[in-house]
Structures are given as C-alpha cells and as structure tokens.
Short mmCIF file of C-alpha atoms and ligand atoms in Angstrom, two decimals:
data_model
loop_
_atom_site.label_atom_id
_atom_site.label_comp_id
_atom_site.label_asym_id
_atom_site.label_seq_id
_atom_site.Cartn_x
_atom_site.Cartn_y
_atom_site.Cartn_z
CA MET A 439 10.60 -7.19 -21.12
CA ASN A 440 14.46 -7.59 -21.36
CA GLU A 441 15.89 -7.68 -17.82
CA GLN A 442 16.49 -10.73 -15.94
CA PRO A 443 14.17 -11.28 -13.30
CA ILE A 444 16.22 -9.95 -10.00
CA ASN A 445 14.95 -12.71 -7.93
CA GLN A 446 18.16 -14.64 -7.36
CA ASN A 447 16.11 -18.17 -7.50
CA ASN A 448 14.52 -17.34 -10.62
CA SER A 449 15.74 -18.93 -13.72
CA ALA A 450 15.78 -17.29 -17.19
CA GLU A 451 13.26 -20.08 -18.39
CA VAL A 452 10.64 -19.72 -15.55
CA LYS A 453 10.42 -16.05 -15.46
CA GLN A 454 7.80 -15.26 -12.84
CA LYS A 455 5.61 -12.08 -13.74
CA ARG A 456 6.55 -8.60 -11.94
CA MET A 457 4.63 -7.41 -8.77
CA PHE A 458 5.32 -3.82 -7.14
CA SER A 459 3.95 -2.58 -3.98
CA ALA A 460 4.24 0.43 -2.09
CA ILE A 461 3.26 1.92 0.68
CA GLN A 462 3.20 5.90 2.52
CA PRO A 463 4.74 6.32 5.67
CA SER A 464 2.13 8.48 6.40
CA GLY A 465 1.64 6.89 9.96
CA ASN A 466 1.92 3.25 11.25
CA LEU A 467 0.29 0.22 9.52
CA THR A 468 -3.16 0.27 10.05
CA LEU A 469 -5.61 -2.95 9.88
CA GLY A 470 -6.70 -1.48 6.78
CA ASN A 471 -2.95 -1.56 5.45
CA TYR A 472 -2.50 -5.19 6.50
CA LEU A 473 -5.67 -6.31 5.29
CA GLY A 474 -6.19 -4.56 1.78
CA ALA A 475 -2.78 -4.78 1.05
CA ILE A 476 0.25 -5.79 3.04
CA LYS A 477 -0.95 -9.93 4.02
CA ASN A 478 -1.50 -10.48 0.42
CA TRP A 479 2.10 -8.63 -0.39
CA ARG A 480 3.54 -11.38 1.90
CA ILE A 481 1.15 -14.43 0.61
CA LEU A 482 2.09 -13.42 -2.69
CA GLN A 483 5.60 -12.57 -2.58
CA ASP A 484 7.28 -15.59 -3.77
CA GLU A 485 4.62 -16.28 -6.73
CA TYR A 486 6.21 -13.01 -7.86
CA ASP A 487 9.03 -11.12 -8.70
CA SER A 488 8.35 -8.76 -6.17
CA ILE A 489 9.71 -5.48 -5.39
CA PHE A 490 8.43 -3.15 -2.36
CA SER A 491 8.56 0.25 -1.30
CA VAL A 492 8.20 3.00 1.04
CA ALA A 493 6.64 5.73 -0.57
CA ASP A 494 8.19 8.70 1.17
CA LEU A 495 7.76 11.10 -1.16
CA HIS A 496 4.13 10.21 -1.72
CA ALA A 497 3.62 11.05 2.08
CA LEU A 498 4.87 14.62 1.16
CA THR A 499 1.81 15.69 -0.32
CA VAL A 500 0.33 16.11 3.33
CA ARG A 501 2.07 18.75 5.38
CA GLN A 502 4.96 16.19 7.73
CA ASN A 503 6.75 16.63 10.74
CA PRO A 504 10.55 16.03 9.03
CA ALA A 505 11.62 14.19 11.90
CA GLU A 506 8.21 11.93 12.66
CA LEU A 507 8.48 11.61 8.55
CA ARG A 508 12.29 10.06 9.39
CA LYS A 509 11.28 7.83 11.56
CA ASN A 510 7.72 6.74 10.41
CA THR A 511 9.67 5.83 7.20
CA LEU A 512 12.44 3.64 9.07
CA GLY A 513 9.46 2.18 10.90
CA MET A 514 7.35 1.82 8.01
CA ALA A 515 10.22 -0.06 6.59
CA ALA A 516 10.60 -2.25 9.67
CA SER A 517 6.72 -3.56 10.11
CA LEU A 518 6.70 -4.63 6.53
CA ILE A 519 9.51 -6.74 7.25
CA ALA A 520 7.73 -7.96 10.52
CA CYS A 521 4.71 -8.27 8.51
CA GLY A 522 6.28 -11.20 6.58
CA ILE A 523 8.22 -9.70 3.52
CA ASP A 524 11.60 -11.29 3.03
CA ALA A 525 13.60 -8.19 2.17
CA LYS A 526 16.53 -10.28 1.87
CA LYS A 527 14.95 -12.09 -1.16
CA HIS A 528 12.97 -9.09 -2.67
CA PRO A 529 14.09 -5.60 -2.78
CA LEU A 530 12.16 -3.17 -0.36
CA PHE A 531 13.40 0.47 -1.08
CA ILE A 532 12.83 3.97 -0.01
CA GLN A 533 10.93 5.85 -2.83
CA SER A 534 12.94 8.79 -2.45
CA HIS A 535 16.42 6.76 -2.34
CA VAL A 536 15.83 5.77 -5.96
CA ALA A 537 15.75 9.36 -7.92
CA GLU A 538 14.29 7.64 -11.19
CA HIS A 539 10.61 7.76 -9.43
CA ALA A 540 10.54 11.50 -9.80
CA GLU A 541 12.41 11.98 -12.91
CA LEU A 542 10.04 9.71 -14.56
CA SER A 543 6.94 11.19 -12.63
CA TRP A 544 7.79 14.65 -14.27
CA ILE A 545 7.91 12.57 -17.88
CA LEU A 546 4.48 10.93 -17.04
CA SER A 547 3.05 14.05 -15.83
CA CYS A 548 3.17 15.00 -19.26
CA PHE A 549 1.44 12.58 -19.97
CA THR A 550 -1.49 12.89 -18.00
CA MET A 551 -4.84 14.92 -18.74
CA PHE A 552 -5.89 17.46 -15.98
CA GLY A 553 -9.16 16.18 -16.98
CA GLU A 554 -8.42 12.82 -15.38
CA LEU A 555 -6.37 13.71 -12.39
CA SER A 556 -9.51 16.09 -11.66
CA ARG A 557 -11.76 12.90 -11.65
CA MET A 558 -9.45 11.43 -8.74
CA THR A 559 -11.40 10.35 -5.48
CA GLN A 560 -8.46 10.79 -3.29
CA PHE A 561 -7.75 13.63 -4.35
CA LYS A 562 -10.90 15.17 -4.01
CA ASP A 563 -11.20 13.69 -0.20
CA LYS A 564 -8.14 14.70 0.89
CA SER A 565 -9.21 18.41 -0.39
CA LYS A 566 -11.87 18.52 2.10
CA LYS A 567 -9.08 16.78 4.49
CA ASN A 568 -6.59 19.31 3.99
CA ALA A 569 -8.24 22.29 2.64
CA ASP A 570 -5.49 24.80 3.75
CA ASN A 571 -3.24 22.81 1.39
CA ILE A 572 -4.39 21.43 -1.93
CA ASN A 573 -0.87 21.61 -3.27
CA ALA A 574 -0.18 20.32 -7.03
CA GLY A 575 1.93 17.48 -5.29
CA LEU A 576 -1.45 16.16 -4.19
CA PHE A 577 -3.43 16.58 -7.49
CA THR A 578 -0.34 15.14 -9.68
CA TYR A 579 -0.07 12.38 -7.08
CA PRO A 580 -1.22 9.71 -9.81
CA SER A 581 1.19 10.47 -12.02
CA LEU A 582 4.29 9.84 -9.51
CA MET A 583 2.24 6.52 -8.73
CA ALA A 584 2.29 6.17 -12.29
CA ALA A 585 5.90 6.38 -12.72
CA ASP A 586 6.48 4.27 -9.52
CA ILE A 587 4.54 1.22 -11.46
CA LEU A 588 5.79 1.91 -14.63
CA LEU A 589 9.61 2.32 -13.57
CA TYR A 590 9.81 -1.95 -13.26
CA ASN A 591 7.74 -3.18 -15.51
CA THR A 592 5.18 -4.33 -13.23
CA GLU A 593 2.70 -6.85 -14.49
CA VAL A 594 0.89 -7.24 -10.86
CA VAL A 595 -0.07 -4.17 -8.30
CA PRO A 596 -1.85 -5.45 -5.11
CA VAL A 597 -3.84 -2.87 -3.66
CA GLY A 598 -6.99 -2.13 -1.46
CA GLU A 599 -10.18 -0.90 -3.10
CA ASP A 600 -9.46 2.79 -2.87
CA GLN A 601 -6.06 2.67 -4.85
CA ARG A 602 -7.91 0.75 -7.43
CA GLN A 603 -8.69 4.34 -9.62
CA HIS A 604 -4.99 5.50 -9.63
CA VAL A 605 -3.69 1.68 -10.97
CA GLU A 606 -6.26 2.25 -13.66
CA LEU A 607 -4.65 6.15 -14.15
CA ALA A 608 -1.03 4.04 -14.87
CA ARG A 609 -2.43 1.67 -17.07
CA ASP A 610 -3.92 4.24 -19.48
CA ILE A 611 -0.87 6.89 -19.10
CA ALA A 612 1.17 3.40 -19.96
CA ILE A 613 -1.33 2.93 -23.26
CA ARG A 614 -1.48 6.47 -24.15
CA PHE A 615 2.32 6.14 -23.98
CA ASN A 616 3.17 2.76 -25.99
CA SER A 617 0.76 3.98 -28.43
CA ILE A 618 3.08 7.08 -29.07
CA TYR A 619 6.55 5.44 -28.66
CA GLY A 620 6.17 1.69 -29.04
CA ASP A 621 5.73 -0.58 -26.62
CA VAL A 622 7.87 0.92 -23.51
CA PHE A 623 5.66 0.34 -20.72
CA ASN A 624 4.32 -3.27 -19.34
CA VAL A 625 -0.01 -2.13 -19.03
CA PRO A 626 0.00 -3.46 -15.08
CA GLU A 627 -3.18 -5.25 -13.47
CA SER A 628 -4.79 -4.39 -10.01
CA PHE A 629 -4.76 -7.60 -7.73
CA ILE A 630 -7.87 -6.83 -5.20
CA PRO A 631 -8.34 -8.99 -2.18
CA THR A 632 -11.48 -10.79 -1.69
CA TYR A 633 -11.87 -9.85 1.96
CA GLY A 634 -10.44 -6.32 3.23
CA ALA A 635 -10.27 -4.78 0.37
CA ARG A 636 -12.46 -1.81 1.86
CA VAL A 637 -11.72 -1.90 6.29
CA LYS A 638 -13.82 0.84 7.02
CA SER A 639 -12.87 3.20 10.11
CA LEU A 640 -14.37 1.86 13.71
CA ALA A 641 -15.85 5.45 14.55
CA GLU A 642 -17.52 6.11 11.60
CA PRO A 643 -17.92 3.10 9.81
CA THR A 644 -18.98 4.59 6.36
CA LYS A 645 -15.55 5.75 5.50
CA LYS A 646 -12.41 4.00 5.04
CA MET A 647 -9.91 3.12 7.79
CA SER A 648 -7.28 5.75 7.20
CA LYS A 649 -3.28 5.71 9.38
CA SER A 650 -3.55 9.73 8.56
CA ASP A 651 -7.61 10.19 10.69
CA ASP A 652 -7.80 13.03 13.17
CA ASN A 653 -9.53 10.48 15.17
CA GLN A 654 -7.16 7.71 17.29
CA ASN A 655 -10.57 5.48 17.86
CA ALA A 656 -10.96 4.88 13.72
CA TYR A 657 -8.45 2.86 13.29
CA VAL A 658 -6.10 -0.40 14.72
CA LEU A 659 -2.53 -0.45 14.70
CA ILE A 660 -0.61 -3.24 13.80
CA LEU A 661 1.45 -2.18 16.57
CA ASP A 662 -1.46 -1.71 19.30
CA ASP A 663 -1.10 -3.44 22.45
CA LYS A 664 -3.92 -5.54 23.14
CA ASP A 665 -5.57 -3.42 25.67
CA THR A 666 -5.10 -0.30 22.95
CA VAL A 667 -6.94 -3.10 20.27
CA MET A 668 -9.37 -4.29 22.90
CA ARG A 669 -10.26 -0.92 24.23
CA LYS A 670 -11.25 0.33 20.09
CA PHE A 671 -12.93 -2.63 19.58
CA LYS A 672 -15.79 -2.15 22.20
CA ARG A 673 -16.10 1.88 20.92
CA ALA A 674 -16.60 0.53 17.93
CA VAL A 675 -19.75 2.15 16.36
CA THR A 676 -22.34 -0.25 15.63
CA ASP A 677 -26.21 -0.14 15.15
CA SER A 678 -29.22 0.21 17.22
CA GLU A 679 -30.13 -3.33 16.55
CA ALA A 680 -28.97 -6.57 17.85
CA GLU A 681 -28.28 -9.03 15.23
CA ILE A 682 -25.27 -9.71 14.05
CA VAL A 683 -25.70 -10.07 10.10
CA PHE A 684 -23.90 -8.96 7.17
CA ARG A 685 -26.99 -6.30 6.11
CA GLU A 686 -26.96 -3.11 3.78
CA GLY A 687 -27.38 -0.75 6.53
CA LYS A 688 -25.17 -1.80 9.28
CA ASP A 689 -21.99 -0.72 8.01
CA GLY A 690 -20.22 -1.10 11.84
CA ILE A 691 -20.85 -4.76 11.92
CA ASN A 692 -20.50 -5.49 8.22
CA ASN A 693 -16.79 -4.28 8.67
CA LEU A 694 -16.49 -6.31 11.94
CA LEU A 695 -17.52 -9.08 10.29
CA THR A 696 -15.42 -8.63 7.07
CA ILE A 697 -12.41 -8.20 9.90
CA MET A 698 -12.91 -11.52 11.66
CA SER A 699 -13.64 -13.14 8.46
CA ALA A 700 -9.77 -11.81 7.26
CA PHE A 701 -8.45 -13.01 10.34
CA THR A 702 -9.51 -16.67 10.91
CA GLY A 703 -10.34 -17.56 7.33
CA LYS A 704 -14.00 -18.03 8.16
CA SER A 705 -17.15 -17.10 5.84
CA ILE A 706 -19.34 -14.38 6.79
CA ALA A 707 -22.20 -17.35 6.63
CA GLU A 708 -20.19 -19.33 9.30
CA LEU A 709 -19.43 -16.56 11.65
CA GLU A 710 -23.12 -15.01 11.34
CA ALA A 711 -24.17 -18.45 12.53
CA GLU A 712 -21.44 -19.17 15.36
CA PHE A 713 -22.36 -15.37 16.81
CA ALA A 714 -26.01 -16.10 16.19
CA GLY A 715 -28.14 -14.53 19.04
CA LYS A 716 -24.90 -12.82 20.98
CA GLY A 717 -24.74 -9.75 22.23
CA TYR A 718 -22.42 -6.93 20.15
CA GLY A 719 -20.71 -6.39 23.28
CA ASP A 720 -19.45 -10.45 23.02
CA PHE A 721 -18.99 -9.98 19.22
CA LYS A 722 -17.18 -6.93 19.63
CA MET A 723 -14.91 -8.49 22.03
CA ALA A 724 -14.59 -11.60 20.11
CA VAL A 725 -13.16 -9.88 17.25
CA GLY A 726 -10.62 -7.91 19.42
CA GLU A 727 -9.30 -10.84 20.68
CA THR A 728 -8.90 -12.53 17.39
CA VAL A 729 -7.38 -9.23 15.91
CA ALA A 730 -4.93 -9.03 19.26
CA ASP A 731 -3.78 -11.98 19.13
CA SER A 732 -2.90 -12.40 15.78
CA LEU A 733 -0.65 -8.90 15.79
CA ALA A 734 1.18 -10.17 18.60
CA PRO A 735 3.92 -11.79 17.08
CA ILE A 736 4.27 -8.86 14.27
CA ARG A 737 4.93 -6.66 16.88
CA GLU A 738 7.42 -8.59 19.01
CA ARG A 739 9.35 -8.71 15.37
CA TYR A 740 9.29 -5.12 15.00
CA ASP A 741 9.96 -4.42 18.52
CA GLU A 742 12.91 -6.61 17.44
CA LEU A 743 13.90 -5.20 14.45
CA MET A 744 13.62 -1.64 15.58
CA LYS A 745 16.82 -2.75 18.04
CA ASP A 746 18.60 -3.63 14.86
CA LYS A 747 19.24 -0.49 12.71
CA ALA A 748 22.24 -1.79 11.33
CA TYR A 749 20.33 -4.70 9.60
CA LEU A 750 17.27 -2.42 8.87
CA GLU A 751 19.94 0.04 7.07
CA GLU A 752 21.33 -2.71 5.16
CA CYS A 753 18.01 -3.72 3.76
CA ILE A 754 17.38 -0.88 2.31
CA LYS A 755 20.54 -0.15 0.89
CA GLU A 756 20.40 -3.24 -0.64
CA GLY A 757 17.04 -2.96 -2.01
CA ALA A 758 17.49 0.49 -3.26
CA GLU A 759 20.86 -0.97 -5.24
CA ARG A 760 18.89 -3.64 -6.69
CA ALA A 761 15.84 -1.48 -7.91
CA SER A 762 17.70 1.38 -9.46
CA TYR A 763 19.39 -0.74 -11.27
CA ILE A 764 15.99 -1.79 -13.29
CA ALA A 765 14.99 1.95 -12.80
CA CYS A 766 17.75 3.18 -14.68
CA ARG A 767 17.88 1.24 -17.83
CA VAL A 768 13.66 1.57 -17.70
CA LEU A 769 14.34 5.77 -17.29
CA SER A 770 17.11 5.76 -20.16
CA LYS A 771 15.11 3.81 -22.85
CA VAL A 772 11.94 6.37 -21.47
CA TYR A 773 14.69 9.92 -22.20
CA LYS A 774 16.16 8.08 -25.50
CA LYS A 775 12.12 7.80 -26.70
CA VAL A 776 10.63 11.53 -26.02
CA GLY A 777 13.93 12.55 -27.41
CA LEU A 778 15.77 14.32 -24.49
CA LEU A 779 19.37 14.77 -25.84
CA PRO A 780 22.23 12.09 -23.86
CA ARG A 781 24.53 13.48 -21.46
CA ILE A 782 27.81 13.46 -22.55
CA ARG A 783 29.97 11.59 -19.89
N1 LIG B 1075 -9.04 0.89 4.43
C1 LIG B 1075 -8.45 -0.17 3.76
N2 LIG B 1075 -8.78 -0.81 3.70
C2 LIG B 1075 -8.17 -1.87 2.62
N3 LIG B 1075 -7.15 -1.13 2.03
C3 LIG B 1075 -6.40 -0.33 2.23
N4 LIG B 1075 -5.37 0.44 1.73
C4 LIG B 1075 -5.25 1.59 2.48
N5 LIG B 1075 -6.09 1.86 3.76
C5 LIG B 1075 -7.34 1.05 3.09
C6 LIG B 1075 -4.41 -0.25 1.16
O1 LIG B 1075 -2.85 0.03 1.76
C7 LIG B 1075 -2.20 -0.04 0.43
C8 LIG B 1075 -1.23 1.68 1.34
O2 LIG B 1075 -1.67 2.66 1.05
P1 LIG B 1075 -0.99 3.64 1.09
O3 LIG B 1075 -0.48 4.15 2.32
O4 LIG B 1075 -0.52 3.64 0.00
O5 LIG B 1075 -2.22 5.09 1.05
P2 LIG B 1075 -3.59 4.82 1.58
O6 LIG B 1075 -4.00 4.10 0.30
O7 LIG B 1075 -3.80 6.79 0.90
O8 LIG B 1075 -3.25 4.57 2.75
P3 LIG B 1075 -4.09 5.39 3.98
O9 LIG B 1075 -3.70 4.56 5.50
O10 LIG B 1075 -5.54 5.80 3.94
O11 LIG B 1075 -2.66 6.11 4.30
P4 LIG B 1075 -2.95 8.14 4.22
O12 LIG B 1075 -4.19 7.88 5.70
O13 LIG B 1075 -1.90 8.82 4.50
O14 LIG B 1075 -3.98 8.26 3.22
C9 LIG B 1075 -3.12 0.58 -0.46
O15 LIG B 1075 -2.66 -0.97 -1.15
C10 LIG B 1075 -4.48 0.82 0.26
O16 LIG B 1075 -5.34 0.40 -1.05
#
C-alpha cells in the first residue's frame, strides 16, 4: 500500500511487510501470552515493519475495575518492553489513544455477519464464563479486532492458536469489503508458533491458560517470583501414570513438555529421553526452575520500567502519534469509499 514503512531504518526499496500485534490489559502477562505471542513479537519485530498495541477497548468486553484497568494498561506496556519489544523503534500505543480503531470498528461491523460472530469460539467461551454480562461488545469483539488489523494494512498477525479464528474473520471481512469497493485493505495472514501456540492451564490442562482465570494456580505470570513459579508448577495437575512422554490423554505432562521445549529449544523427544525414568515431582521442579530463571531478567526490567513512568509515557505518546498517522489515512479512504460526506474544515 502507499504509505512509507514507519521504521526509520527502512529505505523505500526494501519495504518490509507490516506486522500488527495487540494484547488486552485484562490482567498480567501469562506464560501462554508470552509463548503464544510475545516471544514471537520480540523475535520478529525487526524482520517486519512492526506495530504493537495494548488493546484496552477489548478489555472492556468484560467488566473491569477502572483504576485496575488504568494500572494494568500501563503495566502491560511495561511488560511488553521488559519482554524485549523495542518501543523506540516500533510504535507501541494504547488502542483507545487512536480513535480510528473504534471508528473503523463500526464500519466493519456493518460488513460482519451475525452468523459469523455467533460461530466464534471465544464468544461462546466468554459468554459461558460471564453469563450475567453477555454484552454486544463481547459479540462484536472480532469486528474491532479486524479494525485493529486492517487499519494498518497489516500483512502478518502473530497470534496463539486461540486467535486464529478471529484473524480468519478479519481476512473474510477484508475480502468482502474489497470485493465491493476495490483494493482498500491488505488481506492479513496469521503467524502461529510451532511450540507454545496453545499453552494449557496448570490446574485444568484441557483448558487454555488465561490471564483472567479465577484460579491463580491455573496460570504462571511472567512477573511471578521464583517461589511462586515453583509452587505453581509443583501443584500442576498431571495424571496417575509415571511416564514422562507426550501422548494423547496426558494433557498435564504434554503441557509441561511443551513449556519446557519452548523455553529450552530442546525437542519433545530430547526431553522425553532426558527425563526417562524420573518422577513427576522432579520433572515439575525442573520445568519450574527453567521457567523461573528465564523470567527473572524480564521481572527485573519490568520493575525498573515501572519506576520510570516518564519513559513509559513518552513511548506510548510517540507510539500513538506514529500509529495515528497511518490509521487516519486508511480510515479516510474507507469513509470516502463507503460514501460518507467529508467534514468541512
Ligand atoms: N494459553 C495460550 N497459549 C498460547 N497463546 C495464548 N494467547 C493467549 N493465551 C494463550 C495469545 O496471547 C495473545 C494476546 O491475547 P489477548 O490478551 O489479546 O487475548 P486472549 O487470547 O483472550 O488471552 P487471555 O490471556 O486468555 O486473556 P483473557 O483471559 O483476558 O481472555 C494472543 O495472540 C493469544 O493468541
């Protein structure tokens, strides 16, 4: 598309593909978010023309405590930087600071079918979990997510397996819109990691690990201290056998092997050989040690960043300015295409 790549080090001839990534500040980062998404964002950030966002509007689909949400929003920006996102090089912004997200979301909701939204697994899961608050925002969440992605002419969206369906819908919406109005949006692709795409709950390993789980033992937070990480792994639900192998029906062990593999870079087969004959207790402690040691530098960096609010605010201010520049242009093109009368200035 026609705007220049926003990374300063790109020349026009070597235009990189655009990557857009966002995460809700609905709690603190879990191991699931880290392995399914953030680790890839860090690895891929310089290979792409990357844009990162903290999706605070999405978090409102579930009732939030306002003070907590503000704290978690800045905390999530700090967590991303602590995980290695370079917010000086790539824009990192808060979704509600770029009004075009909400505006495009409305337009796109008029191009999203009721039947499509009804089929979304996340809507069904969250409706069950929040039976007293099945609001319209929870239902139209994918239209806002499509707006997030399509506003930046995104080509690649690195997500965990649980978000694949939403990226597919964003593609369908883009194709539908383009078939009526011409080549307005890029049609994005999802990028799903080989290991860690679906990290499971430590308490109920058939379910995904989620930061909003009511059971704190179900997830490991990247900011958990070593004792907490060890305690959570020690309590991790496994099975009544005594064999450390990756096999159907061994959800707890499969999950621990997946986590260990993602952190060490060793294959599942190598880990099975390494832990052959060892007990579950020893294995859980080894996974806990590996995870806690890998997370320690992130926690330290996060603590430093949270003491430097001025730096964090500068990053998200610059991020919003850079993101707005692109978002404005794409939105005005969309407004024009659908026939909205331009405002007289
Ligand atoms: N368990 C997981 N395994 C692998 N990837 C995961 N992701 C989330 N959970 C897992 C990936 O993290 C990114 C950001 O997620 P999000 O906050 O935007 O939404 P989510 O998928 O709804 O994450 P949570 O932690 O489950 O949040 P809550 O509890 O608020 O619903 C996405 O790329 C996602 O795939």
